[in-house]
Amino acid sequence: MSEQLFREVSPEAPELQPILTGLFGEYTARYGAFFTSQKEVELTEWYLPPRGLFIVLERDGEIIAMGAYKPYDEVTAEFKRIWTRSDLRRQGLALLILQELERRALRAGYQRVFLTTGFRQPEAVKLYIGHGYQPQFELLEDMEVYSQPPHDGRLRFLKVIDVHSVAQAS
């Protein structure tokens, strides 16, 4: 029987490189250079406790999914890097990461979650909406609209978290 467990890691941990390479490879495959000019500067300390966090989900000692959060403001965590290895999709692993991040963000004192996904990630949009995240954009049949000005390609979501919403989601 396979054992799965969450583990906190440094965002600079060498064992993250294969899964981060997979994530950024997927971004390149879906978007090409679309987000290159908007590349965010990220600091390691943003993802360190007590206000930040980077976790991996391991199965039998192998990293299969990951997620992180950093402070967005005093009461809002921004979720980042929610990703599952491409060969293990459709097993509910991204949802497990999302739920664990919510639990831990709530314990860290956050009351809301902010996150973004790209306009070419319909499966992420479905996951977030299905888990109570409120889109801060209009759900359109053709999400490519959000790749055109005045939009920047990012689809924004918000969710209020509390003990009841996190417990119901588990």
PDB file of C-alpha atoms in Angstrom:
ATOM      1  CA  MET A   1       0.000   0.000   0.000  1.00  0.00           C
ATOM      2  CA  SER A   2       1.287   3.438  -0.942  1.00  0.00           C
ATOM      3  CA  GLU A   3       1.820   6.009   1.771  1.00  0.00           C
ATOM      4  CA  GLN A   4       1.166   9.700   1.072  1.00  0.00           C
ATOM      5  CA  LEU A   5       2.273  12.520   3.343  1.00  0.00           C
ATOM      6  CA  PHE A   6       2.748  16.259   3.292  1.00  0.00           C
ATOM      7  CA  ARG A   7       6.121  17.736   4.078  1.00  0.00           C
ATOM      8  CA  GLU A   8       7.240  21.342   4.486  1.00  0.00           C
ATOM      9  CA  VAL A   9      10.270  22.236   2.393  1.00  0.00           C
ATOM     10  CA  SER A  10      12.355  25.264   1.607  1.00  0.00           C
ATOM     11  CA  PRO A  11      11.478  26.701  -1.809  1.00  0.00           C
ATOM     12  CA  GLU A  12      15.178  26.334  -2.594  1.00  0.00           C
ATOM     13  CA  ALA A  13      15.363  22.629  -1.678  1.00  0.00           C
ATOM     14  CA  PRO A  14      17.268  20.710  -4.377  1.00  0.00           C
ATOM     15  CA  GLU A  15      14.695  17.889  -4.355  1.00  0.00           C
ATOM     16  CA  LEU A  16      12.116  20.371  -5.727  1.00  0.00           C
ATOM     17  CA  GLN A  17      13.984  20.857  -8.988  1.00  0.00           C
ATOM     18  CA  PRO A  18      12.352  18.002 -10.957  1.00  0.00           C
ATOM     19  CA  ILE A  19       8.799  19.032 -10.087  1.00  0.00           C
ATOM     20  CA  LEU A  20       9.529  22.747 -10.569  1.00  0.00           C
ATOM     21  CA  THR A  21      11.050  21.915 -13.957  1.00  0.00           C
ATOM     22  CA  GLY A  22       7.822  20.087 -14.817  1.00  0.00           C
ATOM     23  CA  LEU A  23       5.699  23.056 -13.718  1.00  0.00           C
ATOM     24  CA  PHE A  24       7.663  25.624 -15.707  1.00  0.00           C
ATOM     25  CA  GLY A  25       7.817  23.266 -18.699  1.00  0.00           C
ATOM     26  CA  GLU A  26       4.034  23.061 -18.629  1.00  0.00           C
ATOM     27  CA  TYR A  27       3.755  26.853 -18.485  1.00  0.00           C
ATOM     28  CA  THR A  28       6.027  27.109 -21.531  1.00  0.00           C
ATOM     29  CA  ALA A  29       4.011  24.470 -23.411  1.00  0.00           C
ATOM     30  CA  ARG A  30       0.702  26.240 -22.686  1.00  0.00           C
ATOM     31  CA  TYR A  31       1.751  29.873 -22.954  1.00  0.00           C
ATOM     32  CA  GLY A  32       5.034  30.079 -24.819  1.00  0.00           C
ATOM     33  CA  ALA A  33       6.576  33.460 -24.008  1.00  0.00           C
ATOM     34  CA  PHE A  34       3.234  35.096 -23.077  1.00  0.00           C
ATOM     35  CA  PHE A  35       4.134  35.689 -19.403  1.00  0.00           C
ATOM     36  CA  THR A  36       7.878  36.259 -19.966  1.00  0.00           C
ATOM     37  CA  SER A  37       7.619  40.056 -19.858  1.00  0.00           C
ATOM     38  CA  GLN A  38       5.518  39.831 -16.668  1.00  0.00           C
ATOM     39  CA  LYS A  39       7.862  37.523 -14.782  1.00  0.00           C
ATOM     40  CA  GLU A  40       7.377  38.021 -11.080  1.00  0.00           C
ATOM     41  CA  VAL A  41      10.330  38.511  -8.786  1.00  0.00           C
ATOM     42  CA  GLU A  42       9.953  36.060  -5.921  1.00  0.00           C
ATOM     43  CA  LEU A  43      11.880  35.994  -2.685  1.00  0.00           C
ATOM     44  CA  THR A  44      12.517  32.777  -0.767  1.00  0.00           C
ATOM     45  CA  GLU A  45      11.641  34.402   2.558  1.00  0.00           C
ATOM     46  CA  TRP A  46       8.066  35.016   1.373  1.00  0.00           C
ATOM     47  CA  TYR A  47       7.503  31.241   1.518  1.00  0.00           C
ATOM     48  CA  LEU A  48       8.979  30.621   4.949  1.00  0.00           C
ATOM     49  CA  PRO A  49       6.977  30.170   8.159  1.00  0.00           C
ATOM     50  CA  PRO A  50       5.343  31.688  10.038  1.00  0.00           C
ATOM     51  CA  ARG A  51       3.692  33.800   7.261  1.00  0.00           C
ATOM     52  CA  GLY A  52       4.607  31.652   4.264  1.00  0.00           C
ATOM     53  CA  LEU A  53       4.826  27.968   3.469  1.00  0.00           C
ATOM     54  CA  PHE A  54       5.982  25.569   0.767  1.00  0.00           C
ATOM     55  CA  ILE A  55       4.729  21.979   0.931  1.00  0.00           C
ATOM     56  CA  VAL A  56       5.097  18.852  -1.122  1.00  0.00           C
ATOM     57  CA  LEU A  57       2.943  15.765  -1.227  1.00  0.00           C
ATOM     58  CA  GLU A  58       5.017  12.625  -1.286  1.00  0.00           C
ATOM     59  CA  ARG A  59       4.018   9.101  -2.173  1.00  0.00           C
ATOM     60  CA  ASP A  60       6.428   6.419  -1.045  1.00  0.00           C
ATOM     61  CA  GLY A  61       9.121   9.064  -0.584  1.00  0.00           C
ATOM     62  CA  GLU A  62       8.687  10.596  -4.059  1.00  0.00           C
ATOM     63  CA  ILE A  63       7.392  14.161  -4.602  1.00  0.00           C
ATOM     64  CA  ILE A  64       4.180  13.966  -6.631  1.00  0.00           C
ATOM     65  CA  ALA A  65       2.558  17.378  -6.039  1.00  0.00           C
ATOM     66  CA  MET A  66       3.324  20.734  -4.448  1.00  0.00           C
ATOM     67  CA  GLY A  67       1.869  24.040  -3.367  1.00  0.00           C
ATOM     68  CA  ALA A  68       2.831  27.163  -1.495  1.00  0.00           C
ATOM     69  CA  TYR A  69       1.533  30.363  -0.033  1.00  0.00           C
ATOM     70  CA  LYS A  70       2.949  33.746   0.809  1.00  0.00           C
ATOM     71  CA  PRO A  71       1.438  36.825   2.446  1.00  0.00           C
ATOM     72  CA  TYR A  72      -0.728  38.897   0.116  1.00  0.00           C
ATOM     73  CA  ASP A  73      -1.768  41.247   2.907  1.00  0.00           C
ATOM     74  CA  GLU A  74      -2.203  40.947   6.677  1.00  0.00           C
ATOM     75  CA  VAL A  75      -5.270  38.668   6.461  1.00  0.00           C
ATOM     76  CA  THR A  76      -4.877  37.161   2.982  1.00  0.00           C
ATOM     77  CA  ALA A  77      -2.565  34.368   1.854  1.00  0.00           C
ATOM     78  CA  GLU A  78      -1.667  34.109  -1.817  1.00  0.00           C
ATOM     79  CA  PHE A  79      -1.525  30.512  -3.011  1.00  0.00           C
ATOM     80  CA  LYS A  80       1.151  29.700  -5.559  1.00  0.00           C
ATOM     81  CA  ARG A  81       2.792  26.729  -7.280  1.00  0.00           C
ATOM     82  CA  ILE A  82      -0.164  24.342  -6.944  1.00  0.00           C
ATOM     83  CA  TRP A  83       0.866  21.605  -9.311  1.00  0.00           C
ATOM     84  CA  THR A  84       0.699  17.850  -9.767  1.00  0.00           C
ATOM     85  CA  ARG A  85       3.125  15.772 -11.765  1.00  0.00           C
ATOM     86  CA  SER A  86       1.646  15.376 -15.249  1.00  0.00           C
ATOM     87  CA  ASP A  87       1.748  11.572 -15.150  1.00  0.00           C
ATOM     88  CA  LEU A  88      -0.387  11.529 -11.975  1.00  0.00           C
ATOM     89  CA  ARG A  89      -3.234  13.842 -12.969  1.00  0.00           C
ATOM     90  CA  ARG A  90      -6.928  13.169 -12.318  1.00  0.00           C
ATOM     91  CA  GLN A  91      -6.323  11.519  -8.941  1.00  0.00           C
ATOM     92  CA  GLY A  92      -7.461  14.480  -6.809  1.00  0.00           C
ATOM     93  CA  LEU A  93      -3.914  15.403  -5.789  1.00  0.00           C
ATOM     94  CA  ALA A  94      -4.290  19.124  -6.589  1.00  0.00           C
ATOM     95  CA  LEU A  95      -7.405  19.189  -4.409  1.00  0.00           C
ATOM     96  CA  LEU A  96      -5.457  17.556  -1.562  1.00  0.00           C
ATOM     97  CA  ILE A  97      -2.782  20.263  -1.895  1.00  0.00           C
ATOM     98  CA  LEU A  98      -5.421  23.012  -1.987  1.00  0.00           C
ATOM     99  CA  GLN A  99      -7.156  21.676   1.137  1.00  0.00           C
ATOM    100  CA  GLU A 100      -3.883  21.292   3.038  1.00  0.00           C
ATOM    101  CA  LEU A 101      -2.810  24.819   2.119  1.00  0.00           C
ATOM    102  CA  GLU A 102      -6.161  26.155   3.327  1.00  0.00           C
ATOM    103  CA  ARG A 103      -5.845  24.313   6.659  1.00  0.00           C
ATOM    104  CA  ARG A 104      -2.335  25.582   7.210  1.00  0.00           C
ATOM    105  CA  ALA A 105      -3.127  29.152   6.112  1.00  0.00           C
ATOM    106  CA  LEU A 106      -6.029  29.234   8.557  1.00  0.00           C
ATOM    107  CA  ARG A 107      -3.743  28.008  11.357  1.00  0.00           C
ATOM    108  CA  ALA A 108      -1.260  30.745  10.407  1.00  0.00           C
ATOM    109  CA  GLY A 109      -3.989  33.345  10.997  1.00  0.00           C
ATOM    110  CA  TYR A 110      -5.127  34.071   7.464  1.00  0.00           C
ATOM    111  CA  GLN A 111      -8.825  34.715   6.807  1.00  0.00           C
ATOM    112  CA  ARG A 112      -8.807  34.814   3.010  1.00  0.00           C
ATOM    113  CA  VAL A 113      -7.027  33.263   0.078  1.00  0.00           C
ATOM    114  CA  PHE A 114      -6.098  34.979  -3.176  1.00  0.00           C
ATOM    115  CA  LEU A 115      -4.797  33.026  -6.137  1.00  0.00           C
ATOM    116  CA  THR A 116      -4.359  33.299  -9.863  1.00  0.00           C
ATOM    117  CA  THR A 117      -4.231  30.882 -12.728  1.00  0.00           C
ATOM    118  CA  GLY A 118      -3.682  31.403 -16.407  1.00  0.00           C
ATOM    119  CA  PHE A 119      -6.320  31.787 -19.105  1.00  0.00           C
ATOM    120  CA  ARG A 120      -5.309  28.428 -20.656  1.00  0.00           C
ATOM    121  CA  GLN A 121      -5.808  26.328 -17.529  1.00  0.00           C
ATOM    122  CA  PRO A 122      -9.483  25.316 -17.571  1.00  0.00           C
ATOM    123  CA  GLU A 123      -8.870  22.407 -15.208  1.00  0.00           C
ATOM    124  CA  ALA A 124      -7.507  24.810 -12.569  1.00  0.00           C
ATOM    125  CA  VAL A 125     -10.492  27.140 -13.045  1.00  0.00           C
ATOM    126  CA  LYS A 126     -12.829  24.177 -12.541  1.00  0.00           C
ATOM    127  CA  LEU A 127     -10.939  23.056  -9.420  1.00  0.00           C
ATOM    128  CA  TYR A 128     -11.041  26.493  -7.792  1.00  0.00           C
ATOM    129  CA  ILE A 129     -14.684  27.220  -8.592  1.00  0.00           C
ATOM    130  CA  GLY A 130     -15.661  23.735  -7.433  1.00  0.00           C
ATOM    131  CA  HIS A 131     -13.915  24.359  -4.136  1.00  0.00           C
ATOM    132  CA  GLY A 132     -15.652  27.656  -3.320  1.00  0.00           C
ATOM    133  CA  TYR A 133     -13.257  30.183  -4.857  1.00  0.00           C
ATOM    134  CA  GLN A 134     -14.980  33.260  -6.250  1.00  0.00           C
ATOM    135  CA  PRO A 135     -13.748  34.337  -9.677  1.00  0.00           C
ATOM    136  CA  GLN A 136     -12.857  38.018  -9.889  1.00  0.00           C
ATOM    137  CA  PHE A 137     -13.584  37.919 -13.607  1.00  0.00           C
ATOM    138  CA  GLU A 138     -16.504  36.903 -15.770  1.00  0.00           C
ATOM    139  CA  LEU A 139     -16.618  33.236 -16.714  1.00  0.00           C
ATOM    140  CA  LEU A 140     -16.635  33.277 -20.493  1.00  0.00           C
ATOM    141  CA  GLU A 141     -16.735  30.460 -22.983  1.00  0.00           C
ATOM    142  CA  ASP A 142     -13.534  31.761 -24.585  1.00  0.00           C
ATOM    143  CA  MET A 143     -11.016  32.522 -21.834  1.00  0.00           C
ATOM    144  CA  GLU A 144      -8.500  33.719 -24.469  1.00  0.00           C
ATOM    145  CA  VAL A 145     -10.247  37.091 -24.079  1.00  0.00           C
ATOM    146  CA  TYR A 146      -8.218  37.485 -20.890  1.00  0.00           C
ATOM    147  CA  SER A 147      -4.980  37.344 -22.871  1.00  0.00           C
ATOM    148  CA  GLN A 148      -5.871  40.616 -24.605  1.00  0.00           C
ATOM    149  CA  PRO A 149      -5.561  44.165 -23.206  1.00  0.00           C
ATOM    150  CA  PRO A 150      -6.644  45.463 -20.817  1.00  0.00           C
ATOM    151  CA  HIS A 151      -6.217  42.007 -19.225  1.00  0.00           C
ATOM    152  CA  ASP A 152      -2.883  40.432 -18.292  1.00  0.00           C
ATOM    153  CA  GLY A 153      -3.738  36.735 -18.753  1.00  0.00           C
ATOM    154  CA  ARG A 154      -4.169  36.028 -15.052  1.00  0.00           C
ATOM    155  CA  LEU A 155      -7.517  34.843 -13.724  1.00  0.00           C
ATOM    156  CA  ARG A 156      -7.946  35.961 -10.122  1.00  0.00           C
ATOM    157  CA  PHE A 157      -9.874  34.171  -7.380  1.00  0.00           C
ATOM    158  CA  LEU A 158     -10.742  34.943  -3.755  1.00  0.00           C
ATOM    159  CA  LYS A 159     -12.054  32.759  -0.957  1.00  0.00           C
ATOM    160  CA  VAL A 160     -12.863  33.497   2.665  1.00  0.00           C
ATOM    161  CA  ILE A 161     -11.552  30.697   4.862  1.00  0.00           C
ATOM    162  CA  ASP A 162     -12.683  29.813   8.344  1.00  0.00           C
ATOM    163  CA  VAL A 163     -12.899  26.652  10.403  1.00  0.00           C
ATOM    164  CA  HIS A 164     -16.286  25.772   8.910  1.00  0.00           C
ATOM    165  CA  SER A 165     -15.322  26.172   5.247  1.00  0.00           C
ATOM    166  CA  VAL A 166     -12.048  24.320   5.721  1.00  0.00           C
ATOM    167  CA  ALA A 167     -13.745  21.495   7.672  1.00  0.00           C
ATOM    168  CA  GLN A 168     -16.480  21.116   5.027  1.00  0.00           C
ATOM    169  CA  ALA A 169     -13.890  20.915   2.280  1.00  0.00           C
ATOM    170  CA  SER A 170     -11.965  18.106   3.941  1.00  0.00           C
TER     171      SER A 170
END
